[in-house]
CSV table of C-alpha atoms (C1' of nucleotides) in Angstrom, one decimal:
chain,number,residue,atom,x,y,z
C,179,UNK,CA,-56.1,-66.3,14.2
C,180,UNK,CA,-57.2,-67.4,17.4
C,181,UNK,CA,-60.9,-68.2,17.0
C,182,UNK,CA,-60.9,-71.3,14.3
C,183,UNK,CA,-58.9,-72.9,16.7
C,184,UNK,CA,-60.9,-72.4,19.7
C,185,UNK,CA,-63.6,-73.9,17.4
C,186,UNK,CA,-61.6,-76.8,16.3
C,187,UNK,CA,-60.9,-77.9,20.2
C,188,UNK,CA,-64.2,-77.3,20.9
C,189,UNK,CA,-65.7,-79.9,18.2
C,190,UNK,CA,-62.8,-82.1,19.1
C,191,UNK,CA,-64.3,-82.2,22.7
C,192,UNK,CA,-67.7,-83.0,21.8
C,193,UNK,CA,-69.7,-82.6,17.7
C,194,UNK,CA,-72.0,-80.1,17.7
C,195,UNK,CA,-74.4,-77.7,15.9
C,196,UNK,CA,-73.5,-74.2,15.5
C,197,UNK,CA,-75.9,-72.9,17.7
C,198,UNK,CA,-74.6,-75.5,20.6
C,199,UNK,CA,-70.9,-74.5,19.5
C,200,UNK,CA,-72.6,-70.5,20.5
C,201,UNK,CA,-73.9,-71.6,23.9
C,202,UNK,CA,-71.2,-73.6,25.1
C,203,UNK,CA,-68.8,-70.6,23.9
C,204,UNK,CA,-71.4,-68.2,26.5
C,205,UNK,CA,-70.0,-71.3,29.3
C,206,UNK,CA,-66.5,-72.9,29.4
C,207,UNK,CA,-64.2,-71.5,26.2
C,208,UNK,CA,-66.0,-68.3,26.4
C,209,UNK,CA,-64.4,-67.5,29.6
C,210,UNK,CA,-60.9,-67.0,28.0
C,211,UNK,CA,-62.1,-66.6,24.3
C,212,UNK,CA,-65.4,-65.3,23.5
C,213,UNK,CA,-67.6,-65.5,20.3
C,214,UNK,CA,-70.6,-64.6,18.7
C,215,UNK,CA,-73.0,-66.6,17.3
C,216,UNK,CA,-72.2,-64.3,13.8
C,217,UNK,CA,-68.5,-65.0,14.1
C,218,UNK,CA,-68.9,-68.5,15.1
C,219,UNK,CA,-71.3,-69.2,11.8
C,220,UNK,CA,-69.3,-67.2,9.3
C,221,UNK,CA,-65.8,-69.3,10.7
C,222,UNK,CA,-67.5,-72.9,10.7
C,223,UNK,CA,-68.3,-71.9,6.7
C,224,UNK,CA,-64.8,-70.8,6.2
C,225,UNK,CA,-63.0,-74.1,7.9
C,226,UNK,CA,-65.8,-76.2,5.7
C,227,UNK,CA,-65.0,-74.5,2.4
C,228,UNK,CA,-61.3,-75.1,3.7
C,229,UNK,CA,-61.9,-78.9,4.0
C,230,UNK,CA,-60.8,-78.6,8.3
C,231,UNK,CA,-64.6,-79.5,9.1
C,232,UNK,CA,-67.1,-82.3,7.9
C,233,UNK,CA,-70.9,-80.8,8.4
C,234,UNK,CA,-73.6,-83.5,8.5
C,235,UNK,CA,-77.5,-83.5,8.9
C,236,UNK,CA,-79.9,-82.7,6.2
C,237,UNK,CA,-79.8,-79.4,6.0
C,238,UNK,CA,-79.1,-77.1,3.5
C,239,UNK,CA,-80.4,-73.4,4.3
C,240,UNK,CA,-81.8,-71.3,6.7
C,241,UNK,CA,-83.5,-73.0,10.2
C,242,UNK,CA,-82.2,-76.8,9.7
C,243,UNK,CA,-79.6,-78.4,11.6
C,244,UNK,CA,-76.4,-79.2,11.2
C,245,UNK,CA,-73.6,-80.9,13.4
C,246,UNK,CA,-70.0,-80.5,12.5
C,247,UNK,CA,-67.0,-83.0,13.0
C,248,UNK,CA,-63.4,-82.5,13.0
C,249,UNK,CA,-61.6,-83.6,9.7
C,250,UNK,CA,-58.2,-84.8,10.2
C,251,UNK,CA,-56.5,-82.2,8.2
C,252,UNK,CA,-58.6,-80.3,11.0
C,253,UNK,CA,-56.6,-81.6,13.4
C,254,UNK,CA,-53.2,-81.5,12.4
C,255,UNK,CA,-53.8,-77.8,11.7
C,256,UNK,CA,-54.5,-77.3,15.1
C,257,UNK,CA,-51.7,-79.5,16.4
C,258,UNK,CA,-49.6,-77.2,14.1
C,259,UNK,CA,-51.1,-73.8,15.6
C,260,UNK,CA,-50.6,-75.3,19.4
C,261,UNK,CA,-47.2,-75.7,18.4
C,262,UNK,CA,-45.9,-72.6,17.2
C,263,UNK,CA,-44.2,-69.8,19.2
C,264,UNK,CA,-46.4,-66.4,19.9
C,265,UNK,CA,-45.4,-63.6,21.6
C,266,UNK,CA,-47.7,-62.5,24.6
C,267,UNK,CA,-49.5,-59.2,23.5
C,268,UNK,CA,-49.3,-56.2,25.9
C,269,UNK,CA,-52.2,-55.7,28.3
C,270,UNK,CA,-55.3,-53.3,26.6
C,271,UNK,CA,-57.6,-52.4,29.2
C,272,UNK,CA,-59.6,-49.2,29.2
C,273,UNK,CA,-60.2,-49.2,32.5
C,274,UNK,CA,-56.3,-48.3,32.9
C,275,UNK,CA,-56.0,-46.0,30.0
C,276,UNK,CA,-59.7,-43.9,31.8
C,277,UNK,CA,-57.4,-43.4,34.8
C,278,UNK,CA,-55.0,-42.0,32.8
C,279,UNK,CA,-57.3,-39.7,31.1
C,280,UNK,CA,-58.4,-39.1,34.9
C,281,UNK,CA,-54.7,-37.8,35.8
C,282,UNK,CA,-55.2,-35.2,33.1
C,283,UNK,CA,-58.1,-34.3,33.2
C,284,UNK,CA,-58.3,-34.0,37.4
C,285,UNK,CA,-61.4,-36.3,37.3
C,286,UNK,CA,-62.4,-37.6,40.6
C,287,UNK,CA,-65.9,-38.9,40.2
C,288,UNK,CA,-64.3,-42.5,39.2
C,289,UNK,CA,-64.8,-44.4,42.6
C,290,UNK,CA,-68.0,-45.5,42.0
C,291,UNK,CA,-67.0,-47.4,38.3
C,292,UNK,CA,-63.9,-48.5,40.5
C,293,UNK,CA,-66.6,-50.5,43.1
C,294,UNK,CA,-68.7,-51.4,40.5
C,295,UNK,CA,-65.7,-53.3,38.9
C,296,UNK,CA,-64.3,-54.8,42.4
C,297,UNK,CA,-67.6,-56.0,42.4
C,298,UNK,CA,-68.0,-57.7,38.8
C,299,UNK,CA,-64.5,-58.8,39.4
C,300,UNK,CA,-66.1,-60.7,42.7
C,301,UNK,CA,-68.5,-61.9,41.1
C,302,UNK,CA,-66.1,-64.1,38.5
C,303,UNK,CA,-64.1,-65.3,41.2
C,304,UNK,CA,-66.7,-66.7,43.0
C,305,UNK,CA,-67.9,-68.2,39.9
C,306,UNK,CA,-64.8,-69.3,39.0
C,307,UNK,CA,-64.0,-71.0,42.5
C,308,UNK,CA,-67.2,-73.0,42.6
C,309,UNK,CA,-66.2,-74.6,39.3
C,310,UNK,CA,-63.3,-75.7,40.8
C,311,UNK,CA,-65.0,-76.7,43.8
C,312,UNK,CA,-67.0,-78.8,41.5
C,313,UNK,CA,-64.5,-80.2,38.9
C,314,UNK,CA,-61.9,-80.4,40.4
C,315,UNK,CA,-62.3,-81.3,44.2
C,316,UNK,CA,-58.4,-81.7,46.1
C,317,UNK,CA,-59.0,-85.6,47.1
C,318,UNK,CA,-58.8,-86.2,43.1
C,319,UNK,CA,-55.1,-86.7,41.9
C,320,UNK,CA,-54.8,-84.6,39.3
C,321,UNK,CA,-53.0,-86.3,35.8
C,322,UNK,CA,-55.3,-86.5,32.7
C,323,UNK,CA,-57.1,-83.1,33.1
C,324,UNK,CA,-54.3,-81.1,35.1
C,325,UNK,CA,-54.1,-78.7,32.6
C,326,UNK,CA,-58.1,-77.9,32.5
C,327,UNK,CA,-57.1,-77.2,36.2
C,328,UNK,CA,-53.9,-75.0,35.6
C,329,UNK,CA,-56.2,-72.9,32.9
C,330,UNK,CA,-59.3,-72.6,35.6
C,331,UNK,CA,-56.4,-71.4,37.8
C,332,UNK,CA,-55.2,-68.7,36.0
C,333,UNK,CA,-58.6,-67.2,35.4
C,334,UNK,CA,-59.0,-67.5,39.4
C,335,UNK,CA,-55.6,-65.5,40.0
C,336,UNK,CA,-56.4,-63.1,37.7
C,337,UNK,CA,-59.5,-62.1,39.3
C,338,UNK,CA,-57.4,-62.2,42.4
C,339,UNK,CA,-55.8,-59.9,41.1
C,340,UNK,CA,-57.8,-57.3,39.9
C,341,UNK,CA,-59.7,-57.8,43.2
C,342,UNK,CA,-56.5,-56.9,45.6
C,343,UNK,CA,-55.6,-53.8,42.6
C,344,UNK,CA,-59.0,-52.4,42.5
C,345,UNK,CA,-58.9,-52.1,46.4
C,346,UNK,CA,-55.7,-50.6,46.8
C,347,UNK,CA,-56.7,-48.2,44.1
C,348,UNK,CA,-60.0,-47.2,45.7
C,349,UNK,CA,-57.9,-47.2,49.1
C,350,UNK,CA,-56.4,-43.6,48.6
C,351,UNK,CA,-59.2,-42.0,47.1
G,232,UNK,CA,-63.9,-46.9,21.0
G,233,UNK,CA,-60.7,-46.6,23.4
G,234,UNK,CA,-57.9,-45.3,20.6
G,235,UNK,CA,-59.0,-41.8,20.1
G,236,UNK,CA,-59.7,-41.1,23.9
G,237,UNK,CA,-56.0,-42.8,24.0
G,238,UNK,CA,-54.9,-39.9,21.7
G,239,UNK,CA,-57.1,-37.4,22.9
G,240,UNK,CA,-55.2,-38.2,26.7
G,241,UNK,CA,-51.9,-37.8,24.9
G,242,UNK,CA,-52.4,-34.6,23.3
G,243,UNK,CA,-54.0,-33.5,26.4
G,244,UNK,CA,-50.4,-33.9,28.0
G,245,UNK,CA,-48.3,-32.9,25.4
G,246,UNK,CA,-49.5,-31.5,21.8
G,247,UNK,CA,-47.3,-33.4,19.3
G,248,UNK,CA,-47.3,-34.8,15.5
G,249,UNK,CA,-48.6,-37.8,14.4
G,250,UNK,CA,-45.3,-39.7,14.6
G,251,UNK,CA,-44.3,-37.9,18.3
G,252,UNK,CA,-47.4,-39.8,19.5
G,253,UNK,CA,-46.7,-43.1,17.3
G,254,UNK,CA,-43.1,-42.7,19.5
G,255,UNK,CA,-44.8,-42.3,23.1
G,256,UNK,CA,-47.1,-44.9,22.0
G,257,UNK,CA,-44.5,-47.0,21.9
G,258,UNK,CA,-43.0,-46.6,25.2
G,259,UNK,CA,-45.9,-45.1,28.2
G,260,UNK,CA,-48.9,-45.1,27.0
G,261,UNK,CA,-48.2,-48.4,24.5
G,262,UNK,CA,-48.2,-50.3,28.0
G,263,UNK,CA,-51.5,-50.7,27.9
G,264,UNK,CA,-52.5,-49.6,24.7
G,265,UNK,CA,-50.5,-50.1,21.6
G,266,UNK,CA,-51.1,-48.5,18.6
G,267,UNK,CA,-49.4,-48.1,15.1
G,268,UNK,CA,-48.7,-45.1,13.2
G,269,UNK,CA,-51.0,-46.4,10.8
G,270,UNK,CA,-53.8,-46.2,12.9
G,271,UNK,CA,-52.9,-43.0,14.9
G,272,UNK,CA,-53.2,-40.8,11.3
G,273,UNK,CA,-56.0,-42.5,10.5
G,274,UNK,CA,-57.7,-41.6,13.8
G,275,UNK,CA,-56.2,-38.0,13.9
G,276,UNK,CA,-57.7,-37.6,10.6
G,277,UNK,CA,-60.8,-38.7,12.0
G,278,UNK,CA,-60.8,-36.2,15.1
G,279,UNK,CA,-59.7,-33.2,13.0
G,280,UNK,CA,-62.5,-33.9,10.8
G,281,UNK,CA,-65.4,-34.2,13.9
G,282,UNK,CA,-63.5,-30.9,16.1
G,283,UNK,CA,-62.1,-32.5,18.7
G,284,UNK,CA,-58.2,-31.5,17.7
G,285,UNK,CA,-56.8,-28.9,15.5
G,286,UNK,CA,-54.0,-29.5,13.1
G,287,UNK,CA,-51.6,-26.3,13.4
G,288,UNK,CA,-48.3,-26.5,11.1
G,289,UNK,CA,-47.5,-25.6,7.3
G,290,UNK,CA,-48.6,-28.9,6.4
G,291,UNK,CA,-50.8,-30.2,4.0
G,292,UNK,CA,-49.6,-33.0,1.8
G,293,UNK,CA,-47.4,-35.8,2.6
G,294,UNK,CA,-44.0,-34.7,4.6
G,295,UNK,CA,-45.1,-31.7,6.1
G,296,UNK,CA,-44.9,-32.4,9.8
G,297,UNK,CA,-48.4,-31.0,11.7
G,298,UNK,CA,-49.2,-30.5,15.6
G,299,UNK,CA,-51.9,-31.3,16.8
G,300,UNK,CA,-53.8,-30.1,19.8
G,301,UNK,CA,-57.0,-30.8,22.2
G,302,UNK,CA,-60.4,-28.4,20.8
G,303,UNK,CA,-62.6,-27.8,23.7
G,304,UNK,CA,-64.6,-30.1,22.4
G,305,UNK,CA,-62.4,-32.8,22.8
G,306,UNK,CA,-62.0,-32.4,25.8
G,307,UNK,CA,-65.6,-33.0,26.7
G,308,UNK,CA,-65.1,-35.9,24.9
G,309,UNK,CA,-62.9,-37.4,26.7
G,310,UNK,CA,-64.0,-36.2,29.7
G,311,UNK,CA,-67.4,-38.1,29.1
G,312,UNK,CA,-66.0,-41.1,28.1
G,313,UNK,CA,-64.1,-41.5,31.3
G,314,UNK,CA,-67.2,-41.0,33.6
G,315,UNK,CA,-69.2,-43.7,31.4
G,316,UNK,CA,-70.0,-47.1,32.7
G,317,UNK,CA,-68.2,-49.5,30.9
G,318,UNK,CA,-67.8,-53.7,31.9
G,319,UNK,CA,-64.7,-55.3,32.4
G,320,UNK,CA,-63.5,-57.7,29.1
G,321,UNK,CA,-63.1,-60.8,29.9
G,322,UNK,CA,-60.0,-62.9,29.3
G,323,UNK,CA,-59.1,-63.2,26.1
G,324,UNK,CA,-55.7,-65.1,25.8
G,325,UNK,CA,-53.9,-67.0,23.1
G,326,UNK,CA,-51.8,-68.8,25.4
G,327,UNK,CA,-54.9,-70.6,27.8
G,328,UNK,CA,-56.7,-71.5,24.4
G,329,UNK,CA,-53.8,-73.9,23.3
G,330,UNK,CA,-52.9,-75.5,26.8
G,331,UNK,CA,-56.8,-76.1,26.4
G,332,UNK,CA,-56.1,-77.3,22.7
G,333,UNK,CA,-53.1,-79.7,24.1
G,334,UNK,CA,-55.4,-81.1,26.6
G,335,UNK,CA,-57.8,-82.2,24.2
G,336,UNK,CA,-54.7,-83.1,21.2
G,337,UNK,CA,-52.5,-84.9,24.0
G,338,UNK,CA,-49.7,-82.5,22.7
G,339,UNK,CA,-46.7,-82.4,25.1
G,340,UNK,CA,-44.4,-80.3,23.8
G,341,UNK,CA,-45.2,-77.0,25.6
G,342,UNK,CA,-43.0,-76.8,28.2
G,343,UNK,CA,-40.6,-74.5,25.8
G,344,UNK,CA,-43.2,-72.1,25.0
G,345,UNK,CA,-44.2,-71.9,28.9
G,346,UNK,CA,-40.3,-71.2,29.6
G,347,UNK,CA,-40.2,-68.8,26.9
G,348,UNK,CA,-43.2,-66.7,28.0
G,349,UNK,CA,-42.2,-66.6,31.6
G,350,UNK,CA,-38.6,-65.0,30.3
G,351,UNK,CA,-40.4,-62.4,28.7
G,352,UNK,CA,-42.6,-61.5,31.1
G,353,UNK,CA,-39.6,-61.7,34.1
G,354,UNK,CA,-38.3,-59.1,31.6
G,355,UNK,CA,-41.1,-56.7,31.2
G,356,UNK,CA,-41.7,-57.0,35.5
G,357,UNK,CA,-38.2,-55.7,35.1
G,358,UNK,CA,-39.1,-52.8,33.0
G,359,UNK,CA,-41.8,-51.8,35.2
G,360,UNK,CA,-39.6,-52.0,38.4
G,361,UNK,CA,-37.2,-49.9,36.8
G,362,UNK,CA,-39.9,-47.4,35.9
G,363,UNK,CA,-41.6,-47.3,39.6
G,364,UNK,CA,-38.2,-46.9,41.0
G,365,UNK,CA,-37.2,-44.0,38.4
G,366,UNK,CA,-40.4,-42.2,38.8
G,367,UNK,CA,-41.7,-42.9,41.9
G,368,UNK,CA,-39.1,-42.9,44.6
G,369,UNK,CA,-40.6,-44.4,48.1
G,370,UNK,CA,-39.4,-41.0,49.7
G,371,UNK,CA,-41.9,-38.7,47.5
G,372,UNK,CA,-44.5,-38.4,49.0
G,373,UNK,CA,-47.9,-39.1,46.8
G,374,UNK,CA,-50.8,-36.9,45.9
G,375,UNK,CA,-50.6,-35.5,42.4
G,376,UNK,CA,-49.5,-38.3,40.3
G,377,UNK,CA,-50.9,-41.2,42.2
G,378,UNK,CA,-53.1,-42.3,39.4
G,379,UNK,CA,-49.8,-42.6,37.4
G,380,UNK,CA,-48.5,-44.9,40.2
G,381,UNK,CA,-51.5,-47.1,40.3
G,382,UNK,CA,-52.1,-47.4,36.8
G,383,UNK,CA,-48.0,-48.7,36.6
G,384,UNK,CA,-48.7,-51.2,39.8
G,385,UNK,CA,-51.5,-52.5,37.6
G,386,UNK,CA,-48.6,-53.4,35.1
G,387,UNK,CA,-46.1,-54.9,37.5
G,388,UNK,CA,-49.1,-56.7,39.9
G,389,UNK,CA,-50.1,-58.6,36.3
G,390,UNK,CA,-47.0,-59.5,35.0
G,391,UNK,CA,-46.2,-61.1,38.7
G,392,UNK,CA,-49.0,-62.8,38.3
G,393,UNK,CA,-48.3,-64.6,35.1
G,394,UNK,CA,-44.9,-65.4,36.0
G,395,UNK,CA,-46.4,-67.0,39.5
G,396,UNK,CA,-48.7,-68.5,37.4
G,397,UNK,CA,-46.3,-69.9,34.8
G,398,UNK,CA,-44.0,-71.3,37.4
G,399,UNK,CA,-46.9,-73.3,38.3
G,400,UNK,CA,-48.1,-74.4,35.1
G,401,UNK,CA,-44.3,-75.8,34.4
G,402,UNK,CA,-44.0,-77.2,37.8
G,403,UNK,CA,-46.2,-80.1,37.1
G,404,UNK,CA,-45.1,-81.1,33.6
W,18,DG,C1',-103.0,-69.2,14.1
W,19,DG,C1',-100.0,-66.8,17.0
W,20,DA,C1',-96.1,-66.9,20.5
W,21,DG,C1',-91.9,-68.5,21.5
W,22,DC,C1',-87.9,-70.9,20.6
W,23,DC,C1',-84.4,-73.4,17.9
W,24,DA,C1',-81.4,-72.6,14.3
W,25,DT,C1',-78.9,-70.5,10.5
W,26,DG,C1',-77.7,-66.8,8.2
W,27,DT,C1',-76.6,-61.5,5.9
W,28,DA,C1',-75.0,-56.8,6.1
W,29,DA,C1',-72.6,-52.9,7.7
W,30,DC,C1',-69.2,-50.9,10.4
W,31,DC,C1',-65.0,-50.2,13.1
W,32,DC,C1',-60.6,-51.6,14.7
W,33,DG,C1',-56.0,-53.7,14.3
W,34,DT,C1',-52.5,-55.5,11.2
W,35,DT,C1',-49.4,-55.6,7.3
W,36,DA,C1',-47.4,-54.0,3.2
W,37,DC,C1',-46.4,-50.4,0.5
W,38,DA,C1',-45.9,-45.4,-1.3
W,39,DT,C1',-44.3,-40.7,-1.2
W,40,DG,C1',-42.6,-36.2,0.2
W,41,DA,C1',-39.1,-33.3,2.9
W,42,DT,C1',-34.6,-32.6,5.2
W,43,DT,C1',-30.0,-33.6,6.6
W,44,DA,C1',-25.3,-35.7,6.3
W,45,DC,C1',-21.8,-37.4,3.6
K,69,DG,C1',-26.5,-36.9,-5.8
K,70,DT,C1',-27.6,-40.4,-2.9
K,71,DA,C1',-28.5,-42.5,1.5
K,72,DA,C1',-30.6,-42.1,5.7
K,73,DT,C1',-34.1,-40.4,8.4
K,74,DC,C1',-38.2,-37.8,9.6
K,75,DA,C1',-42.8,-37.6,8.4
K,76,DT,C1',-47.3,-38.5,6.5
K,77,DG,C1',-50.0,-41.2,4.2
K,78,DT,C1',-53.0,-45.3,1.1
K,79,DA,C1',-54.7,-50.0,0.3
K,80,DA,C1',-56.2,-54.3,1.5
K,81,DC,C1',-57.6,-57.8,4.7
K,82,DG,C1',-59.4,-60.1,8.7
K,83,DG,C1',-61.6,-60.2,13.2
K,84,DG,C1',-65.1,-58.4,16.5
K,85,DT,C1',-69.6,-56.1,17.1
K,86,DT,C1',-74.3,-54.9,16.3
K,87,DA,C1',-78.5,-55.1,14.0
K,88,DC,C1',-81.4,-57.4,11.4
K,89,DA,C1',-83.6,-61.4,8.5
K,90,DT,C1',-85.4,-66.0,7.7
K,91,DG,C1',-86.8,-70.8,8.2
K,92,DG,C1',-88.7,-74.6,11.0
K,93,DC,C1',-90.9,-76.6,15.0
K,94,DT,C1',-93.8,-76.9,19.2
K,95,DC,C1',-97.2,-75.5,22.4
K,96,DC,C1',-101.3,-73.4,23.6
DNA sequence: GGAGCCATGTAACCCGTTACATGATTAC
DNA sequence: GTAATCATGTAACGGGTTACATGGCTCC
């Protein structure tokens, strides 16, 4: 029950349309918790009907505009949800369970997917880096939006990560 | 469309009944793909009914154990999926979307959570340890199950990383 | 008046989760 | 005979994914 939350935060940073709500999912949230515009429509009506969400704007059907705001019974149910205990789920990556297969099945012709993910993986960090670069340069003392930081941070050591893995792993091939 | 190539692998290296493989779920393969039993019969079902296993076994109705093994065709199956293409996920983590949530809620009563997640994550690094040290002695020398080894490095080089990254996170609070 | 974009939505499908149901076998 | 365990299933629900549909506006 992860995504009305993600949508409650984000209306709590900043109001906004559902399409908006879509693009700025593609940009910041969306690089720890992805969404559709489909899913991201079909929630905003549920946490409406629910009384979480105030929509304003004329607009009734199809095409017309309408900005959402954060109720406070919005709020405290997200307070509530930050609060509560929750287990860590178990890693679920493909990528792990095709070298598996691989073992089996005495596959060898994975190097090339192996690059092609070092490479993606790249990609990210460098993205990732120049954000903080940007946002959150070292002269700033860091108080008020520390934790922004210590988010950005664990998406940059995780690509770390997968950068040093997918090297040694292409190392003995 | 990872569970039944996750089946498909498991069959592959053992045949087994639907509850055997709900049981090695649980511990190897369940490392980095979980499943339930539920979903394992349903997906059996499925793969009996497109060839790609073979139920053997008295068994028809409810209570009568059946083994299943790998068709031909399922093989091929598999062994296509593993040469596809396929992008990395991103991120997708409960934990980041409420320390996000807290910075917007001023919430500051997270430290407990952080401390409980690093504990269980110092324990699963344990696990893993224990596993490389079991089945992959320094002395043997590697060839034949070096996938094996990689994919369980995978395991023990992420859950380092989250307790690095959770010491961090609780450092500054 | 058509192209392109902003914006909101519907429909169908699969996967994961939870709760529950039922049959067979063994131990006491 | 009944409790526990092995074993296979059904039903219902919610989230994520993909494809498609529709309405309004602007620019040329």
């Amino acid at each position: 029950m992860s995504l009305p939350h993600a949508i409650l935060t984000a209306l709590l940073e900043k109001p906004s349309s559902g399409l908006e709500l879509t693009r700025r999912f593609d940009r910041s949230i969306g690089f720890f918790w992805s969404a559709t515009h489909q899913q991201i429509y079909r929630e905003l009506g549920r946490l409406e009907r629910e009384g979480l969400v105030r929509a304003s704007g004329p607009g009734v059907g199809r095409g017309q505009r309408k900005e959402y705001e954060v109720l406070p019974a919005g709020r405290a149910q997200l307070r509530e949800w930050v609060g509560q205990a929750q287990d860590p789920k178990p890693i679920r990556d493909p990528l792990l369970l095709r070298l598996r297969a691989a073992a089996v099945l005495g596959v060898d012709g994975l190097e090339e997917e192996l690059a092609r993910h070092r490479e993606l993986h790249r990609a990210q960090l460098a993205e990732y880096l120049e954000i903080e670069a940007r946002d959150f340069p070292p002269e700033r003392a860091e108080t008020e939006n520390r934790l922004q930081h210590v988010v950005l941070q664990a998406g940059i050591q995780l690509e770390s990560f997968w950068l040093a893995w997918l090297d040694q792993a292409l190392e003995g091939t």
